[in-house]
Coordinates of C-alpha atoms in Angstrom, one line a residue:
X157 CA -49.6 -0.9 -56.7
X158 CA -50.5 -3.7 -55.2
X159 CA -47.2 -4.8 -54.8
X160 CA -46.1 -0.8 -53.6
X161 CA -48.8 -1.1 -51.3
X162 CA -47.9 -4.9 -50.6
X163 CA -44.5 -3.3 -49.5
X164 CA -45.3 -0.7 -47.2
X165 CA -48.3 -2.4 -45.2
X166 CA -45.1 -5.3 -44.0
X167 CA -43.7 -2.5 -42.8
X168 CA -46.6 -1.5 -40.8
X169 CA -46.6 -4.8 -39.5
X170 CA -46.4 -4.0 -35.4
X171 CA -43.9 -7.0 -35.0
X172 CA -41.4 -5.6 -37.6
X173 CA -42.0 -2.5 -36.1
X174 CA -41.5 -3.8 -32.8
X175 CA -38.0 -5.5 -34.3
X176 CA -36.7 -2.4 -35.0
X177 CA -37.8 -0.3 -32.6
X178 CA -35.4 -3.3 -30.3
X179 CA -32.4 -3.0 -32.8
X180 CA -32.4 1.6 -32.5
X181 CA -33.0 1.4 -29.0
X182 CA -30.0 -1.4 -28.6
X183 CA -27.9 1.1 -30.9
X184 CA -28.8 3.9 -28.8
X185 CA -28.0 1.5 -25.5
X186 CA -24.4 0.7 -26.7
X187 CA -24.1 4.0 -28.0
X188 CA -24.3 5.4 -24.9
X189 CA -22.5 2.6 -22.8
X190 CA -19.3 3.6 -25.0
X191 CA -19.2 7.1 -23.6
X192 CA -20.2 7.1 -20.5
X193 CA -16.9 4.3 -19.9
X194 CA -15.5 6.9 -22.2
X195 CA -16.9 9.6 -19.7
X196 CA -15.7 6.8 -16.6
X197 CA -11.8 6.8 -18.1
X198 CA -11.2 10.0 -18.6
X199 CA -12.2 11.0 -14.9
X200 CA -10.3 8.1 -13.8
X201 CA -7.3 10.2 -15.5
X202 CA -8.3 13.2 -14.4
X203 CA -8.0 12.0 -10.2
X204 CA -4.7 10.6 -10.9
X205 CA -3.2 13.4 -13.0
X206 CA -5.0 15.3 -10.0
X207 CA -3.0 13.1 -7.0
X208 CA -0.1 13.3 -9.2
X209 CA 0.5 17.7 -9.1
X210 CA -0.5 17.2 -5.6
X211 CA 2.7 14.9 -4.7
X212 CA 4.4 17.1 -7.0
X213 CA 3.4 20.4 -5.4
X214 CA 4.5 18.5 -1.1
X215 CA 8.0 17.6 -2.8
X216 CA 8.2 20.9 -4.4
X217 CA 7.4 22.7 -1.0
X218 CA 10.3 20.3 0.4
X219 CA 12.9 20.8 -2.2
X220 CA 12.8 24.9 -1.6
X221 CA 12.8 24.0 2.4
X222 CA 15.7 22.5 2.1
X223 CA 16.9 25.2 -0.8
X224 CA 15.9 28.0 2.2
X225 CA 17.4 25.8 4.8
X226 CA 20.8 25.2 2.2
X227 CA 21.1 28.9 1.9
X228 CA 21.1 30.1 5.4
X229 CA 23.3 30.7 7.8
X230 CA 22.6 27.7 10.4
X231 CA 23.9 25.4 8.0
X232 CA 27.1 27.4 6.2
X233 CA 28.1 27.5 10.7
X234 CA 27.0 24.1 11.2
X235 CA 28.9 22.7 8.6
X236 CA 31.6 24.8 8.9
X237 CA 31.3 23.6 12.8
X238 CA 31.2 20.0 10.8
X239 CA 33.6 19.4 8.6
X240 CA 36.8 22.4 9.3
X241 CA 36.9 23.0 13.1
X242 CA 35.9 25.7 13.2
X243 CA 34.3 28.1 16.0
X244 CA 32.3 31.0 17.3
X245 CA 35.1 33.3 19.3
X246 CA 34.4 32.6 22.8
X247 CA 33.1 29.3 22.2
X248 CA 34.5 26.6 23.6
X249 CA 34.1 23.2 21.6
X250 CA 33.6 19.5 23.2
X251 CA 33.7 15.8 21.9
X252 CA 31.8 13.4 23.5
X253 CA 32.4 9.4 22.8
X254 CA 30.6 7.1 22.2
X255 CA 31.8 3.9 24.8
X256 CA 32.9 0.5 23.4
X257 CA 30.3 -1.6 25.0
X258 CA 26.6 -0.4 25.3
X259 CA 25.4 -1.6 28.9
X260 CA 22.8 -3.5 26.0
X261 CA 25.5 -6.0 25.2
X262 CA 26.9 -6.4 29.2
X263 CA 23.0 -7.9 29.2
X264 CA 23.4 -10.2 26.7
X265 CA 27.8 -11.2 27.5
X266 CA 27.2 -11.5 31.0
X267 CA 26.9 -14.9 32.6
X268 CA 23.0 -14.8 33.6
X269 CA 22.2 -16.0 29.8
X270 CA 24.7 -19.4 29.6
X271 CA 22.4 -21.1 32.5
X272 CA 21.6 -24.3 30.1
X273 CA 17.8 -25.2 30.2
X274 CA 16.8 -27.4 33.0
X275 CA 15.4 -30.8 31.7
X276 CA 12.1 -31.6 30.5
X277 CA 10.3 -34.4 31.8
X278 CA 9.4 -37.5 28.7
X279 CA 6.3 -37.9 27.6
X280 CA 5.7 -41.9 26.8
X281 CA 3.2 -42.1 24.1
X282 CA 1.0 -45.1 23.3
X283 CA -0.5 -46.4 20.8
X284 CA -4.3 -46.2 19.7
X285 CA -5.7 -49.5 20.8
X286 CA -4.4 -48.9 23.9
X287 CA -5.9 -45.8 24.8
X288 CA -9.2 -47.0 23.2
X289 CA -8.6 -49.9 27.2
X290 CA -7.5 -47.6 29.4
X291 CA -10.6 -44.9 28.8
X292 CA -12.8 -48.2 28.7
X293 CA -11.3 -50.6 31.8
X294 CA -9.0 -48.6 33.4
X295 CA -10.1 -48.3 37.0
X296 CA -11.5 -44.8 37.8

């Protein structure tokens, strides 16, 4: 029995209990961090899926508007005018042709822009010792 008491008394030693408690707390914190990381990843995935759903809803509404326009009478009339040259009764068609030369191209091609640039004066480059000599000994 005395050996059993020695073993039990070693387990009840404050240093041993502190070490065991620290190990248990560290294991609990690691488990908590793992669960928190998984929770954050799940929230991130949920947010990505929500934005994807919003984008798909926007595309869906755009496609539904396009389908409703393509099925409308106005689209049919427009296609009949453009592709088949049809027109309504008492309707006159006017074709406007674009001119071959545009006004902006006329300005670019004019002689005003063909003038040579004025000559620029040449700058003399002096050596560094000459600059110092002029700085200290040149008349002012």
